[in-house]
Short mmCIF file of C-alpha atoms in Angstrom, two decimals:
data_model
loop_
_atom_site.label_atom_id
_atom_site.label_comp_id
_atom_site.label_asym_id
_atom_site.label_seq_id
_atom_site.Cartn_x
_atom_site.Cartn_y
_atom_site.Cartn_z
CA MET J 17 46.54 -82.10 -98.89
CA SER J 18 44.31 -84.26 -101.08
CA ASP J 19 43.13 -84.66 -104.66
CA ARG J 20 39.70 -85.54 -105.94
CA ILE J 21 39.59 -88.85 -107.78
CA ARG J 22 36.76 -89.93 -110.07
CA LEU J 23 36.54 -93.42 -111.55
CA SER J 24 33.90 -95.23 -113.55
CA ALA J 25 33.56 -98.72 -114.99
CA GLU J 26 31.07 -101.47 -115.70
CA ILE J 27 31.11 -104.72 -113.74
CA ALA J 28 31.76 -107.59 -116.15
CA PRO J 29 29.25 -110.46 -116.43
CA GLU J 30 31.88 -112.97 -115.28
CA GLN J 31 32.15 -111.07 -111.97
CA ALA J 32 28.57 -112.04 -111.06
CA GLY J 33 28.37 -113.33 -107.49
CA GLN J 34 31.50 -111.54 -106.31
CA ARG J 35 31.58 -109.16 -103.36
CA LEU J 36 31.48 -105.52 -104.39
CA ASP J 37 34.94 -104.82 -102.96
CA GLN J 38 36.37 -107.82 -104.83
CA ALA J 39 34.84 -106.61 -108.09
CA LEU J 40 36.13 -103.07 -107.49
CA ALA J 41 39.66 -104.38 -106.83
CA ALA J 42 39.61 -106.11 -110.23
CA LEU J 43 38.24 -103.02 -111.98
CA PHE J 44 40.61 -100.54 -110.31
CA PRO J 45 43.88 -102.45 -109.64
CA ASP J 46 45.82 -99.24 -108.88
CA TYR J 47 44.03 -99.02 -105.51
CA SER J 48 44.21 -101.47 -102.63
CA ARG J 49 41.17 -103.45 -101.62
CA SER J 50 41.26 -101.92 -98.15
CA ARG J 51 41.20 -98.39 -99.62
CA LEU J 52 38.28 -99.31 -101.88
CA GLN J 53 36.45 -100.71 -98.85
CA GLN J 54 37.00 -97.41 -97.02
CA TRP J 55 35.56 -95.50 -99.95
CA VAL J 56 32.51 -97.79 -100.04
CA ARG J 57 31.85 -97.32 -96.31
CA ALA J 58 32.26 -93.54 -96.71
CA GLY J 59 29.52 -93.48 -99.39
CA ALA J 60 31.93 -92.56 -102.18
CA VAL J 61 30.90 -95.49 -104.41
CA ARG J 62 27.68 -95.65 -106.43
CA VAL J 63 26.26 -98.69 -108.17
CA ASP J 64 23.78 -97.87 -110.95
CA GLY J 65 23.55 -94.38 -109.47
CA ARG J 66 22.73 -95.57 -105.96
CA ALA J 67 25.15 -95.00 -103.07
CA VAL J 68 26.18 -98.21 -101.32
CA THR J 69 27.99 -98.47 -97.99
CA ARG J 70 28.52 -102.21 -97.59
CA PRO J 71 31.56 -103.67 -99.38
CA ASN J 72 30.27 -107.25 -99.03
CA ILE J 73 27.11 -106.94 -101.15
CA LYS J 74 27.05 -109.28 -104.14
CA VAL J 75 27.14 -107.95 -107.70
CA VAL J 76 25.21 -109.48 -110.60
CA GLY J 77 27.26 -108.15 -113.54
CA GLY J 78 26.54 -105.26 -115.86
CA GLU J 79 26.20 -102.62 -113.13
CA ALA J 80 27.66 -99.16 -113.73
CA VAL J 81 30.03 -98.25 -110.92
CA THR J 82 31.37 -94.79 -110.08
CA VAL J 83 33.85 -93.69 -107.43
CA ASP J 84 34.10 -90.07 -106.32
CA ALA J 85 36.55 -89.84 -103.42
CA GLU J 86 39.35 -87.87 -101.81
CA LEU J 87 42.82 -89.27 -102.44
CA GLU J 88 45.40 -88.11 -99.93
CA ARG J 89 48.62 -86.91 -101.48
CA ALA J 90 51.81 -88.55 -100.39
CA PRO J 91 54.02 -86.19 -98.40
CA GLU J 92 57.11 -84.83 -100.11
CA VAL J 93 60.06 -87.19 -99.76
CA ALA J 94 62.66 -85.65 -97.45
CA ALA J 95 66.40 -86.11 -97.62
CA GLU J 96 67.77 -88.07 -94.64
CA ASP J 97 71.33 -88.74 -93.56
CA LEU J 98 71.20 -92.54 -93.53
CA PRO J 99 74.03 -95.01 -94.15
CA LEU J 100 74.39 -96.33 -97.69
CA ARG J 101 76.50 -99.22 -98.96
CA ILE J 102 77.78 -97.80 -102.24
CA VAL J 103 79.40 -100.40 -104.48
CA HIS J 104 80.02 -98.04 -107.41
CA GLU J 105 79.51 -94.34 -108.04
CA ASP J 106 80.15 -92.10 -111.05
CA GLU J 107 78.49 -89.14 -112.75
CA ALA J 108 75.81 -91.29 -114.40
CA LEU J 109 74.84 -93.90 -111.85
CA LEU J 110 75.09 -95.38 -108.37
CA VAL J 111 75.11 -99.08 -107.51
CA ILE J 112 73.82 -99.79 -104.02
CA ASP J 113 74.12 -102.93 -101.90
CA LYS J 114 70.81 -102.69 -100.03
CA ARG J 115 70.64 -104.21 -96.57
CA ALA J 116 67.72 -106.44 -95.62
CA GLY J 117 65.00 -104.52 -93.79
CA LEU J 118 65.47 -101.28 -95.76
CA VAL J 119 62.38 -100.12 -97.67
CA VAL J 120 63.20 -98.79 -101.14
CA HIS J 121 60.38 -96.28 -101.79
CA PRO J 122 58.33 -94.31 -99.25
CA ALA J 123 54.73 -95.50 -98.92
CA ALA J 124 51.97 -95.58 -96.34
CA GLY J 125 53.53 -96.56 -93.04
CA ASN J 126 57.07 -95.92 -94.31
CA TRP J 127 57.33 -92.26 -95.28
CA ALA J 128 60.81 -91.93 -93.76
CA GLY J 129 63.92 -94.03 -93.32
CA THR J 130 63.85 -95.45 -96.86
CA LEU J 131 66.51 -95.86 -99.50
CA GLN J 132 65.00 -92.97 -101.44
CA ASN J 133 65.33 -90.68 -98.40
CA ALA J 134 68.99 -91.68 -98.07
CA LEU J 135 69.71 -91.18 -101.78
CA LEU J 136 68.27 -87.66 -101.76
CA HIS J 137 70.68 -86.73 -98.96
CA HIS J 138 73.68 -88.34 -100.64
CA ALA J 139 72.94 -86.89 -104.08
CA PRO J 140 70.43 -83.99 -103.93
CA GLU J 141 70.30 -83.76 -107.75
CA LEU J 142 68.29 -86.99 -107.71
CA ALA J 143 65.24 -84.91 -106.74
CA ALA J 144 64.96 -84.02 -110.45
CA ILE J 145 64.92 -87.69 -111.55
CA PRO J 146 61.77 -89.84 -111.42
CA ARG J 147 61.68 -91.85 -108.16
CA ALA J 148 65.07 -90.36 -107.25
CA GLY J 149 66.66 -92.40 -110.06
CA ILE J 150 65.62 -95.81 -108.74
CA VAL J 151 64.76 -97.87 -111.83
CA HIS J 152 64.13 -101.25 -110.20
CA ARG J 153 63.41 -102.27 -106.66
CA LEU J 154 64.06 -104.98 -104.12
CA ASP J 155 61.56 -106.10 -101.49
CA LYS J 156 62.12 -104.74 -98.00
CA ASP J 157 63.63 -107.99 -96.68
CA THR J 158 65.62 -108.87 -99.79
CA SER J 159 69.27 -107.81 -99.70
CA GLY J 160 71.66 -106.98 -102.53
CA LEU J 161 72.30 -104.86 -105.58
CA LEU J 162 70.22 -102.26 -107.35
CA VAL J 163 71.15 -99.42 -109.70
CA VAL J 164 70.22 -95.73 -109.46
CA ALA J 165 70.37 -93.26 -112.38
CA ARG J 166 71.90 -89.86 -111.63
CA THR J 167 70.78 -88.13 -114.84
CA LEU J 168 67.67 -88.22 -117.00
CA ALA J 169 69.70 -89.65 -119.89
CA ALA J 170 71.03 -92.44 -117.67
CA HIS J 171 67.53 -93.07 -116.37
CA GLN J 172 66.19 -93.44 -119.90
CA SER J 173 69.00 -95.85 -120.82
CA LEU J 174 68.56 -98.03 -117.75
CA VAL J 175 64.76 -98.17 -118.08
CA ALA J 176 65.22 -99.23 -121.73
CA GLN J 177 67.66 -101.97 -120.71
CA LEU J 178 65.11 -103.30 -118.24
CA ALA J 179 62.37 -103.23 -120.88
CA GLU J 180 64.61 -104.98 -123.40
CA ARG J 181 65.60 -107.55 -120.73
CA SER J 182 69.27 -106.85 -121.38
CA MET J 183 70.05 -105.92 -117.76
CA SER J 184 71.18 -109.09 -115.98
CA ARG J 185 70.21 -109.80 -112.38
CA ARG J 186 71.39 -112.88 -110.54
CA TYR J 187 70.09 -113.90 -107.12
CA LEU J 188 70.89 -116.51 -104.50
CA ALA J 189 67.79 -118.09 -102.99
CA LEU J 190 67.57 -120.76 -100.31
CA VAL J 191 64.39 -122.78 -100.80
CA GLN J 192 62.54 -125.48 -98.90
CA GLY J 193 63.01 -129.06 -100.11
CA THR J 194 65.68 -130.89 -102.07
CA MET J 195 65.61 -130.15 -105.79
CA THR J 196 67.15 -132.53 -108.30
CA ALA J 197 67.72 -130.21 -111.25
CA GLY J 198 67.49 -126.63 -112.41
CA GLY J 199 64.80 -125.31 -114.71
CA THR J 200 62.63 -122.40 -115.77
CA VAL J 201 59.34 -121.12 -114.39
CA ASP J 202 57.28 -119.40 -117.09
CA ALA J 203 54.08 -118.34 -115.36
CA PRO J 204 52.26 -114.98 -115.63
CA LEU J 205 51.88 -112.93 -112.46
CA GLY J 206 49.39 -110.38 -111.18
CA ARG J 207 47.70 -109.22 -108.00
CA HIS J 208 46.17 -111.98 -105.92
CA PRO J 209 42.39 -111.91 -106.57
CA VAL J 210 41.59 -111.78 -102.84
CA ASP J 211 44.67 -110.52 -100.97
CA ARG J 212 45.72 -107.41 -102.87
CA LYS J 213 49.03 -107.14 -101.00
CA ARG J 214 50.19 -110.41 -102.54
CA GLN J 215 51.03 -111.50 -106.07
CA ALA J 216 49.89 -114.77 -107.64
CA VAL J 217 50.28 -116.91 -110.73
CA LEU J 218 47.25 -116.11 -112.89
CA ARG J 219 45.85 -118.28 -115.66
CA SER J 220 44.53 -115.20 -117.45
CA GLY J 221 45.23 -111.50 -117.13
CA GLY J 222 48.69 -111.84 -115.62
CA ARG J 223 51.85 -110.20 -116.95
CA PRO J 224 54.52 -112.47 -118.49
CA ALA J 225 57.09 -113.59 -115.93
CA VAL J 226 60.06 -115.89 -116.50
CA THR J 227 62.53 -117.12 -113.87
CA HIS J 228 65.53 -119.35 -114.61
CA TYR J 229 67.22 -121.29 -111.82
CA ARG J 230 70.01 -123.80 -111.33
CA ILE J 231 71.23 -125.65 -108.28
CA ALA J 232 74.14 -124.06 -106.46
CA GLU J 233 74.22 -126.36 -103.40
CA ARG J 234 72.08 -129.14 -101.92
CA PHE J 235 71.31 -129.85 -98.28
CA PRO J 236 69.28 -132.68 -96.70
CA ALA J 237 66.03 -130.67 -96.73
CA HIS J 238 66.91 -127.41 -98.53
CA THR J 239 68.45 -126.22 -101.80
CA LEU J 240 70.51 -123.13 -102.56
CA LEU J 241 69.56 -121.82 -106.01
CA ASP J 242 71.32 -119.53 -108.44
CA VAL J 243 68.42 -117.58 -109.98
CA LYS J 244 68.34 -115.32 -113.04
CA LEU J 245 65.45 -113.05 -113.89
CA GLU J 246 64.27 -112.67 -117.46
CA THR J 247 61.48 -110.36 -116.31
CA GLY J 248 61.17 -108.35 -113.11
CA ARG J 249 57.66 -108.55 -111.69
CA THR J 250 56.78 -107.75 -108.09
CA HIS J 251 57.72 -110.68 -105.79
CA GLN J 252 58.55 -112.72 -108.91
CA ILE J 253 61.11 -115.14 -107.47
CA ARG J 254 59.16 -115.60 -104.26
CA VAL J 255 55.90 -116.40 -106.05
CA HIS J 256 57.49 -118.61 -108.70
CA MET J 257 59.38 -120.69 -106.14
CA ALA J 258 56.22 -121.15 -104.08
CA HIS J 259 54.37 -122.08 -107.28
CA ILE J 260 56.71 -125.03 -107.87
CA ARG J 261 56.34 -126.04 -104.19
CA HIS J 262 59.79 -124.87 -103.12
CA PRO J 263 59.07 -121.61 -101.24
CA ILE J 264 61.96 -119.46 -100.12
CA VAL J 265 63.10 -120.09 -96.56
CA GLY J 266 61.85 -117.46 -94.14
CA ASP J 267 59.14 -116.08 -96.44
CA PRO J 268 55.95 -115.92 -94.32
CA VAL J 269 53.87 -114.44 -97.14
CA TYR J 270 54.38 -117.25 -99.64
CA GLY J 271 54.75 -120.26 -97.39
CA GLY J 272 58.43 -120.29 -96.51
CA ARG J 273 58.06 -120.62 -92.74
CA PRO J 274 60.94 -122.67 -91.31
CA ARG J 275 60.71 -126.41 -91.81
CA LEU J 276 63.11 -128.38 -89.68
CA PRO J 277 64.68 -131.41 -91.36
CA LYS J 278 64.36 -134.69 -89.52
CA GLY J 279 67.11 -135.03 -86.94
CA ALA J 280 68.21 -131.41 -87.24
CA GLY J 281 70.85 -130.40 -84.70
CA GLU J 282 70.34 -127.60 -82.20
CA ALA J 283 72.51 -125.15 -84.16
CA LEU J 284 70.50 -125.60 -87.35
CA ARG J 285 67.22 -125.54 -85.45
CA ALA J 286 68.17 -122.19 -83.90
CA ALA J 287 69.45 -120.80 -87.22
CA LEU J 288 66.28 -121.67 -89.14
CA GLN J 289 63.90 -120.51 -86.43
CA GLY J 290 65.86 -117.29 -85.97
CA PHE J 291 65.92 -116.37 -89.67
CA ARG J 292 63.15 -113.77 -89.86
CA ARG J 293 63.14 -112.82 -93.55
CA GLN J 294 63.12 -114.43 -96.97
CA ALA J 295 66.51 -115.95 -97.80
CA LEU J 296 66.93 -114.02 -101.04
CA HIS J 297 69.94 -111.95 -102.07
CA ALA J 298 70.57 -109.98 -105.26
CA ALA J 299 74.15 -111.14 -105.71
CA GLU J 300 75.09 -109.82 -109.16
CA LEU J 301 74.06 -106.99 -111.45
CA GLY J 302 75.12 -106.49 -115.06
CA LEU J 303 74.32 -103.64 -117.45
CA VAL J 304 75.67 -101.45 -120.23
CA HIS J 305 76.99 -98.18 -118.83
CA PRO J 306 74.78 -95.32 -120.05
CA LEU J 307 77.76 -93.02 -120.78
CA THR J 308 80.59 -95.27 -121.92
CA GLY J 309 78.69 -98.17 -123.49
CA GLU J 310 80.93 -100.51 -121.49
CA ALA J 311 79.53 -103.80 -120.21
CA CYS J 312 79.68 -103.55 -116.41
CA ARG J 313 79.14 -106.15 -113.71
CA TRP J 314 79.08 -105.88 -109.93
CA GLN J 315 78.77 -108.45 -107.16
CA ALA J 316 77.69 -108.23 -103.53
CA PRO J 317 78.70 -110.78 -100.89
CA LEU J 318 76.06 -112.56 -98.84
CA PRO J 319 75.00 -110.61 -95.74
CA GLU J 320 76.04 -112.06 -92.39
CA ASP J 321 72.67 -113.57 -91.49
CA PHE J 322 72.33 -115.44 -94.80
CA ALA J 323 75.95 -116.64 -94.66
CA ALA J 324 75.44 -117.85 -91.08
CA LEU J 325 72.33 -119.79 -92.09
CA LEU J 326 74.24 -121.56 -94.88
CA ALA J 327 77.08 -122.33 -92.47
CA ALA J 328 74.58 -123.94 -90.09
CA LEU J 329 73.13 -126.03 -92.93
CA ARG J 330 76.60 -127.15 -93.99
CA GLY J 331 77.57 -127.96 -90.42
CA ASP J 332 74.41 -129.96 -89.83
CA ALA J 333 74.86 -131.86 -93.10
CA GLY J 334 78.44 -132.68 -92.09
CA ASP J 335 77.33 -133.92 -88.68
CA ALA J 336 74.66 -136.10 -90.27
CA SER J 337 77.19 -137.78 -92.55
#
């Protein structure tokens, strides 16, 4: 099934010289650049009343743009009997230790096998809660803790705690390079102006984003960080660490491809080259319980692959000394 979507906007003067698809992506950020390109090629986009079919034409600014296209509906999310690591469960909420590689919400290319599918099987009443009660997310290849509301009242409470920045989230992140001190990254984030699947630090138009970090352990060419989020933007830690030139190990999107320290032993070389995801783990979650008002805190141990990578770094550092 599909829905008809109709959009209209005016191309800003400062967008003069941009490709049409680039200008459209800025005007309609809820839609991917690739989808907008498809609509252009299908003749669903008009510029000053004239249908255009080439997404690479240049705009001059001031043009009236309209989009009249079919938007495919997402299929209904099905309950699936999938394993869940449940850290805590009561009548108001669930705390899940998500494994790396598990997608949180269904989306194009991942309509099944997600955390949401598993939650709907475990607790069918979540079908009545927005997004099956999931109030914050973790990237597919990030492991660790997230909370799920089981009632509308709990959902409202948890969403408010996120908005008020009173929910605490602590991560462990292994980054490239040796850092000398902790600090704070205060840099607004938004969609990358060219690659719409990525996020970027934006000088203007970005949403406030603040990340605090301190050093947990140093290695010859890497640093383990204890990271606390003040805000929770998409890819926030990954983008902020790359912004300060210390990308997260194993993150191919933001520059964390393995860098071998000089003189690295074979064990460390194999561990770094074999680590196929970002080394980021949501280790601790704190919140006020929606029913009892009690301050609650949960922790999740490092997954085996992350722990093994740290062991290899420690072993190599010991050999070097």
